[in-house]
Amino acid sequence: MRTEVDKLQTIGFIREATYPAWLANSVMLRKATGGWRMCQDYTDLNKACPKDSFPLPRIDQLVDATAGHELLSFMDAYSGYNQIFMHPPDSEHTAFITDKGLYYYNVMPFGLKNAGATYQRLVNKILPDTSATLWRFTLTTCW
């Protein structure tokens, strides 16, 4: 966990927190590859947040939309959620605890209730007047 915290802090994804209003527990989960993934349990925060009902594409829409096209391309948005900066006042709600201290996320972490809707809305803005709804990003969450 310390290695992951050091890495996230070095690349600017997190910063130290003081007196957070919300605090999530951190856990380490084993990846299928044998490595470890640090996750935060945002259950309480997610319960307090209203649901963003922005429409996400359905698999049948995605499959139907590929019919008649000569080429099909996939884009892997590596750490896609982490490419979206948190609004600073909102980032204070992403506080989590480790044995090294308390931290906030500067970028959108995995595990937030509305992360998928926020991400899809951004994709639709980046790709206006296209089949942006055809973009489907499979992102792994811990909870």
JSON list of C-alpha atoms in Angstrom, two decimals:
[
{"chain": "A", "resi": 1, "resn": "MET", "atom": "CA", "xyz": [0.00, 0.00, 0.00]},
{"chain": "A", "resi": 2, "resn": "ARG", "atom": "CA", "xyz": [2.86, 2.36, 0.80]},
{"chain": "A", "resi": 3, "resn": "THR", "atom": "CA", "xyz": [4.35, 1.78, -2.65]},
{"chain": "A", "resi": 4, "resn": "GLU", "atom": "CA", "xyz": [1.02, 2.56, -4.32]},
{"chain": "A", "resi": 5, "resn": "VAL", "atom": "CA", "xyz": [0.51, 5.71, -2.20]},
{"chain": "A", "resi": 6, "resn": "ASP", "atom": "CA", "xyz": [4.04, 6.90, -3.06]},
{"chain": "A", "resi": 7, "resn": "LYS", "atom": "CA", "xyz": [3.39, 6.29, -6.76]},
{"chain": "A", "resi": 8, "resn": "LEU", "atom": "CA", "xyz": [0.01, 8.06, -6.75]},
{"chain": "A", "resi": 9, "resn": "GLN", "atom": "CA", "xyz": [1.48, 11.00, -4.85]},
{"chain": "A", "resi": 10, "resn": "THR", "atom": "CA", "xyz": [4.49, 11.27, -7.19]},
{"chain": "A", "resi": 11, "resn": "ILE", "atom": "CA", "xyz": [2.31, 11.41, -10.31]},
{"chain": "A", "resi": 12, "resn": "GLY", "atom": "CA", "xyz": [-0.06, 13.92, -8.68]},
{"chain": "A", "resi": 13, "resn": "PHE", "atom": "CA", "xyz": [-3.16, 11.72, -8.44]},
{"chain": "A", "resi": 14, "resn": "ILE", "atom": "CA", "xyz": [-3.42, 12.23, -4.66]},
{"chain": "A", "resi": 15, "resn": "ARG", "atom": "CA", "xyz": [-2.42, 14.78, -2.04]},
{"chain": "A", "resi": 16, "resn": "GLU", "atom": "CA", "xyz": [-2.25, 14.70, 1.75]},
{"chain": "A", "resi": 17, "resn": "ALA", "atom": "CA", "xyz": [-5.51, 15.39, 3.59]},
{"chain": "A", "resi": 18, "resn": "THR", "atom": "CA", "xyz": [-6.20, 17.13, 6.86]},
{"chain": "A", "resi": 19, "resn": "TYR", "atom": "CA", "xyz": [-9.54, 17.10, 8.67]},
{"chain": "A", "resi": 20, "resn": "PRO", "atom": "CA", "xyz": [-11.57, 15.32, 5.97]},
{"chain": "A", "resi": 21, "resn": "ALA", "atom": "CA", "xyz": [-15.37, 15.44, 6.11]},
{"chain": "A", "resi": 22, "resn": "TRP", "atom": "CA", "xyz": [-15.55, 11.91, 4.66]},
{"chain": "A", "resi": 23, "resn": "LEU", "atom": "CA", "xyz": [-13.08, 9.09, 5.12]},
{"chain": "A", "resi": 24, "resn": "ALA", "atom": "CA", "xyz": [-12.94, 5.79, 3.24]},
{"chain": "A", "resi": 25, "resn": "ASN", "atom": "CA", "xyz": [-11.06, 2.67, 4.26]},
{"chain": "A", "resi": 26, "resn": "SER", "atom": "CA", "xyz": [-8.39, 1.31, 1.95]},
{"chain": "A", "resi": 27, "resn": "VAL", "atom": "CA", "xyz": [-7.97, -2.38, 1.20]},
{"chain": "A", "resi": 28, "resn": "MET", "atom": "CA", "xyz": [-5.56, -4.34, -0.94]},
{"chain": "A", "resi": 29, "resn": "LEU", "atom": "CA", "xyz": [-7.06, -6.83, -3.38]},
{"chain": "A", "resi": 30, "resn": "ARG", "atom": "CA", "xyz": [-5.20, -9.48, -5.36]},
{"chain": "A", "resi": 31, "resn": "LYS", "atom": "CA", "xyz": [-5.24, -8.96, -9.15]},
{"chain": "A", "resi": 32, "resn": "ALA", "atom": "CA", "xyz": [-5.75, -11.89, -11.50]},
{"chain": "A", "resi": 33, "resn": "THR", "atom": "CA", "xyz": [-2.17, -11.31, -12.64]},
{"chain": "A", "resi": 34, "resn": "GLY", "atom": "CA", "xyz": [-0.92, -11.92, -9.12]},
{"chain": "A", "resi": 35, "resn": "GLY", "atom": "CA", "xyz": [-0.18, -8.28, -8.29]},
{"chain": "A", "resi": 36, "resn": "TRP", "atom": "CA", "xyz": [-2.04, -6.09, -5.85]},
{"chain": "A", "resi": 37, "resn": "ARG", "atom": "CA", "xyz": [-4.58, -3.30, -6.31]},
{"chain": "A", "resi": 38, "resn": "MET", "atom": "CA", "xyz": [-5.33, -0.67, -3.67]},
{"chain": "A", "resi": 39, "resn": "CYS", "atom": "CA", "xyz": [-9.04, 0.13, -3.44]},
{"chain": "A", "resi": 40, "resn": "GLN", "atom": "CA", "xyz": [-11.13, 2.48, -1.35]},
{"chain": "A", "resi": 41, "resn": "ASP", "atom": "CA", "xyz": [-14.54, 1.62, 0.08]},
{"chain": "A", "resi": 42, "resn": "TYR", "atom": "CA", "xyz": [-16.76, 4.57, -0.87]},
{"chain": "A", "resi": 43, "resn": "THR", "atom": "CA", "xyz": [-19.96, 2.82, 0.25]},
{"chain": "A", "resi": 44, "resn": "ASP", "atom": "CA", "xyz": [-21.01, 5.57, 2.66]},
{"chain": "A", "resi": 45, "resn": "LEU", "atom": "CA", "xyz": [-20.16, 8.39, 0.25]},
{"chain": "A", "resi": 46, "resn": "ASN", "atom": "CA", "xyz": [-22.03, 6.65, -2.58]},
{"chain": "A", "resi": 47, "resn": "LYS", "atom": "CA", "xyz": [-25.12, 6.29, -0.37]},
{"chain": "A", "resi": 48, "resn": "ALA", "atom": "CA", "xyz": [-25.10, 10.06, 0.24]},
{"chain": "A", "resi": 49, "resn": "CYS", "atom": "CA", "xyz": [-24.71, 11.02, -3.45]},
{"chain": "A", "resi": 50, "resn": "PRO", "atom": "CA", "xyz": [-27.65, 11.39, -5.82]},
{"chain": "A", "resi": 51, "resn": "LYS", "atom": "CA", "xyz": [-27.51, 9.08, -8.84]},
{"chain": "A", "resi": 52, "resn": "ASP", "atom": "CA", "xyz": [-26.44, 10.61, -12.15]},
{"chain": "A", "resi": 53, "resn": "SER", "atom": "CA", "xyz": [-28.71, 8.90, -14.67]},
{"chain": "A", "resi": 54, "resn": "PHE", "atom": "CA", "xyz": [-26.70, 9.88, -17.73]},
{"chain": "A", "resi": 55, "resn": "PRO", "atom": "CA", "xyz": [-27.34, 7.13, -20.30]},
{"chain": "A", "resi": 56, "resn": "LEU", "atom": "CA", "xyz": [-24.63, 4.54, -20.79]},
{"chain": "A", "resi": 57, "resn": "PRO", "atom": "CA", "xyz": [-24.50, 2.53, -24.01]},
{"chain": "A", "resi": 58, "resn": "ARG", "atom": "CA", "xyz": [-25.97, -0.98, -23.92]},
{"chain": "A", "resi": 59, "resn": "ILE", "atom": "CA", "xyz": [-24.08, -3.91, -25.40]},
{"chain": "A", "resi": 60, "resn": "ASP", "atom": "CA", "xyz": [-26.85, -4.62, -27.95]},
{"chain": "A", "resi": 61, "resn": "GLN", "atom": "CA", "xyz": [-26.59, -1.02, -29.22]},
{"chain": "A", "resi": 62, "resn": "LEU", "atom": "CA", "xyz": [-22.84, -1.38, -29.55]},
{"chain": "A", "resi": 63, "resn": "VAL", "atom": "CA", "xyz": [-23.07, -4.63, -31.47]},
{"chain": "A", "resi": 64, "resn": "ASP", "atom": "CA", "xyz": [-25.84, -3.34, -33.79]},
{"chain": "A", "resi": 65, "resn": "ALA", "atom": "CA", "xyz": [-23.88, -0.16, -34.51]},
{"chain": "A", "resi": 66, "resn": "THR", "atom": "CA", "xyz": [-20.93, -2.14, -35.87]},
{"chain": "A", "resi": 67, "resn": "ALA", "atom": "CA", "xyz": [-23.03, -3.80, -38.59]},
{"chain": "A", "resi": 68, "resn": "GLY", "atom": "CA", "xyz": [-22.08, -2.71, -42.09]},
{"chain": "A", "resi": 69, "resn": "HIS", "atom": "CA", "xyz": [-18.75, -1.19, -41.11]},
{"chain": "A", "resi": 70, "resn": "GLU", "atom": "CA", "xyz": [-15.56, -2.42, -42.72]},
{"chain": "A", "resi": 71, "resn": "LEU", "atom": "CA", "xyz": [-13.31, -1.65, -39.76]},
{"chain": "A", "resi": 72, "resn": "LEU", "atom": "CA", "xyz": [-13.77, -1.88, -36.02]},
{"chain": "A", "resi": 73, "resn": "SER", "atom": "CA", "xyz": [-11.34, -0.16, -33.68]},
{"chain": "A", "resi": 74, "resn": "PHE", "atom": "CA", "xyz": [-10.96, -0.40, -29.94]},
{"chain": "A", "resi": 75, "resn": "MET", "atom": "CA", "xyz": [-9.45, 2.24, -27.71]},
{"chain": "A", "resi": 76, "resn": "ASP", "atom": "CA", "xyz": [-8.04, 1.31, -24.33]},
{"chain": "A", "resi": 77, "resn": "ALA", "atom": "CA", "xyz": [-8.38, 4.40, -22.16]},
{"chain": "A", "resi": 78, "resn": "TYR", "atom": "CA", "xyz": [-5.69, 3.39, -19.67]},
{"chain": "A", "resi": 79, "resn": "SER", "atom": "CA", "xyz": [-6.71, 4.56, -16.18]},
{"chain": "A", "resi": 80, "resn": "GLY", "atom": "CA", "xyz": [-9.54, 6.42, -17.88]},
{"chain": "A", "resi": 81, "resn": "TYR", "atom": "CA", "xyz": [-11.21, 7.68, -14.72]},
{"chain": "A", "resi": 82, "resn": "ASN", "atom": "CA", "xyz": [-7.88, 9.00, -13.49]},
{"chain": "A", "resi": 83, "resn": "GLN", "atom": "CA", "xyz": [-7.67, 11.30, -16.53]},
{"chain": "A", "resi": 84, "resn": "ILE", "atom": "CA", "xyz": [-10.57, 13.38, -15.16]},
{"chain": "A", "resi": 85, "resn": "PHE", "atom": "CA", "xyz": [-9.62, 16.00, -12.59]},
{"chain": "A", "resi": 86, "resn": "MET", "atom": "CA", "xyz": [-11.83, 16.31, -9.53]},
{"chain": "A", "resi": 87, "resn": "HIS", "atom": "CA", "xyz": [-13.43, 19.67, -8.73]},
{"chain": "A", "resi": 88, "resn": "PRO", "atom": "CA", "xyz": [-11.27, 20.71, -5.71]},
{"chain": "A", "resi": 89, "resn": "PRO", "atom": "CA", "xyz": [-14.16, 21.05, -3.22]},
{"chain": "A", "resi": 90, "resn": "ASP", "atom": "CA", "xyz": [-15.45, 17.61, -4.32]},
{"chain": "A", "resi": 91, "resn": "SER", "atom": "CA", "xyz": [-12.04, 15.98, -4.05]},
{"chain": "A", "resi": 92, "resn": "GLU", "atom": "CA", "xyz": [-12.18, 16.48, -0.29]},
{"chain": "A", "resi": 93, "resn": "HIS", "atom": "CA", "xyz": [-14.93, 13.86, -0.21]},
{"chain": "A", "resi": 94, "resn": "THR", "atom": "CA", "xyz": [-12.57, 11.23, -1.66]},
{"chain": "A", "resi": 95, "resn": "ALA", "atom": "CA", "xyz": [-10.36, 11.10, 1.44]},
{"chain": "A", "resi": 96, "resn": "PHE", "atom": "CA", "xyz": [-9.00, 7.70, 2.37]},
{"chain": "A", "resi": 97, "resn": "ILE", "atom": "CA", "xyz": [-6.87, 6.34, 5.16]},
{"chain": "A", "resi": 98, "resn": "THR", "atom": "CA", "xyz": [-3.66, 4.33, 5.03]},
{"chain": "A", "resi": 99, "resn": "ASP", "atom": "CA", "xyz": [-1.09, 3.53, 7.68]},
{"chain": "A", "resi": 100, "resn": "LYS", "atom": "CA", "xyz": [1.01, 6.29, 6.10]},
{"chain": "A", "resi": 101, "resn": "GLY", "atom": "CA", "xyz": [-1.65, 9.00, 6.52]},
{"chain": "A", "resi": 102, "resn": "LEU", "atom": "CA", "xyz": [-4.79, 10.52, 4.99]},
{"chain": "A", "resi": 103, "resn": "TYR", "atom": "CA", "xyz": [-5.08, 11.46, 1.32]},
{"chain": "A", "resi": 104, "resn": "TYR", "atom": "CA", "xyz": [-7.50, 13.06, -1.16]},
{"chain": "A", "resi": 105, "resn": "TYR", "atom": "CA", "xyz": [-7.73, 12.23, -4.85]},
{"chain": "A", "resi": 106, "resn": "ASN", "atom": "CA", "xyz": [-6.96, 15.06, -7.31]},
{"chain": "A", "resi": 107, "resn": "VAL", "atom": "CA", "xyz": [-8.39, 12.88, -10.08]},
{"chain": "A", "resi": 108, "resn": "MET", "atom": "CA", "xyz": [-11.55, 10.81, -10.24]},
{"chain": "A", "resi": 109, "resn": "PRO", "atom": "CA", "xyz": [-10.94, 7.52, -8.43]},
{"chain": "A", "resi": 110, "resn": "PHE", "atom": "CA", "xyz": [-12.54, 4.17, -9.14]},
{"chain": "A", "resi": 111, "resn": "GLY", "atom": "CA", "xyz": [-15.43, 3.15, -6.93]},
{"chain": "A", "resi": 112, "resn": "LEU", "atom": "CA", "xyz": [-17.49, 6.33, -7.05]},
{"chain": "A", "resi": 113, "resn": "LYS", "atom": "CA", "xyz": [-21.17, 5.81, -7.85]},
{"chain": "A", "resi": 114, "resn": "ASN", "atom": "CA", "xyz": [-21.28, 8.31, -10.72]},
{"chain": "A", "resi": 115, "resn": "ALA", "atom": "CA", "xyz": [-17.83, 7.71, -12.21]},
{"chain": "A", "resi": 116, "resn": "GLY", "atom": "CA", "xyz": [-19.18, 5.78, -15.21]},
{"chain": "A", "resi": 117, "resn": "ALA", "atom": "CA", "xyz": [-21.77, 8.44, -16.05]},
{"chain": "A", "resi": 118, "resn": "THR", "atom": "CA", "xyz": [-19.20, 11.22, -15.65]},
{"chain": "A", "resi": 119, "resn": "TYR", "atom": "CA", "xyz": [-16.76, 9.38, -17.89]},
{"chain": "A", "resi": 120, "resn": "GLN", "atom": "CA", "xyz": [-19.38, 8.71, -20.60]},
{"chain": "A", "resi": 121, "resn": "ARG", "atom": "CA", "xyz": [-20.50, 12.35, -20.53]},
{"chain": "A", "resi": 122, "resn": "LEU", "atom": "CA", "xyz": [-16.88, 13.42, -21.10]},
{"chain": "A", "resi": 123, "resn": "VAL", "atom": "CA", "xyz": [-16.47, 10.98, -24.01]},
{"chain": "A", "resi": 124, "resn": "ASN", "atom": "CA", "xyz": [-19.62, 12.39, -25.59]},
{"chain": "A", "resi": 125, "resn": "LYS", "atom": "CA", "xyz": [-18.20, 15.92, -25.27]},
{"chain": "A", "resi": 126, "resn": "ILE", "atom": "CA", "xyz": [-14.83, 14.89, -26.71]},
{"chain": "A", "resi": 127, "resn": "LEU", "atom": "CA", "xyz": [-16.49, 13.17, -29.67]},
{"chain": "A", "resi": 128, "resn": "PRO", "atom": "CA", "xyz": [-19.42, 15.44, -30.57]},
{"chain": "A", "resi": 129, "resn": "ASP", "atom": "CA", "xyz": [-21.62, 14.70, -33.57]},
{"chain": "A", "resi": 130, "resn": "THR", "atom": "CA", "xyz": [-20.20, 11.19, -33.86]},
{"chain": "A", "resi": 131, "resn": "SER", "atom": "CA", "xyz": [-21.38, 7.91, -32.57]},
{"chain": "A", "resi": 132, "resn": "ALA", "atom": "CA", "xyz": [-20.01, 8.79, -29.15]},
{"chain": "A", "resi": 133, "resn": "THR", "atom": "CA", "xyz": [-22.66, 6.60, -27.58]},
{"chain": "A", "resi": 134, "resn": "LEU", "atom": "CA", "xyz": [-20.95, 3.70, -29.29]},
{"chain": "A", "resi": 135, "resn": "TRP", "atom": "CA", "xyz": [-17.85, 4.13, -27.19]},
{"chain": "A", "resi": 136, "resn": "ARG", "atom": "CA", "xyz": [-17.87, 1.69, -24.34]},
{"chain": "A", "resi": 137, "resn": "PHE", "atom": "CA", "xyz": [-15.13, 1.79, -21.79]},
{"chain": "A", "resi": 138, "resn": "THR", "atom": "CA", "xyz": [-14.90, -1.17, -19.50]},
{"chain": "A", "resi": 139, "resn": "LEU", "atom": "CA", "xyz": [-13.32, 0.06, -16.32]},
{"chain": "A", "resi": 140, "resn": "THR", "atom": "CA", "xyz": [-12.66, -2.13, -13.33]},
{"chain": "A", "resi": 141, "resn": "THR", "atom": "CA", "xyz": [-14.01, -0.96, -10.01]},
{"chain": "A", "resi": 142, "resn": "CYS", "atom": "CA", "xyz": [-13.35, -2.52, -6.67]},
{"chain": "A", "resi": 143, "resn": "TRP", "atom": "CA", "xyz": [-16.80, -2.31, -5.15]}
]
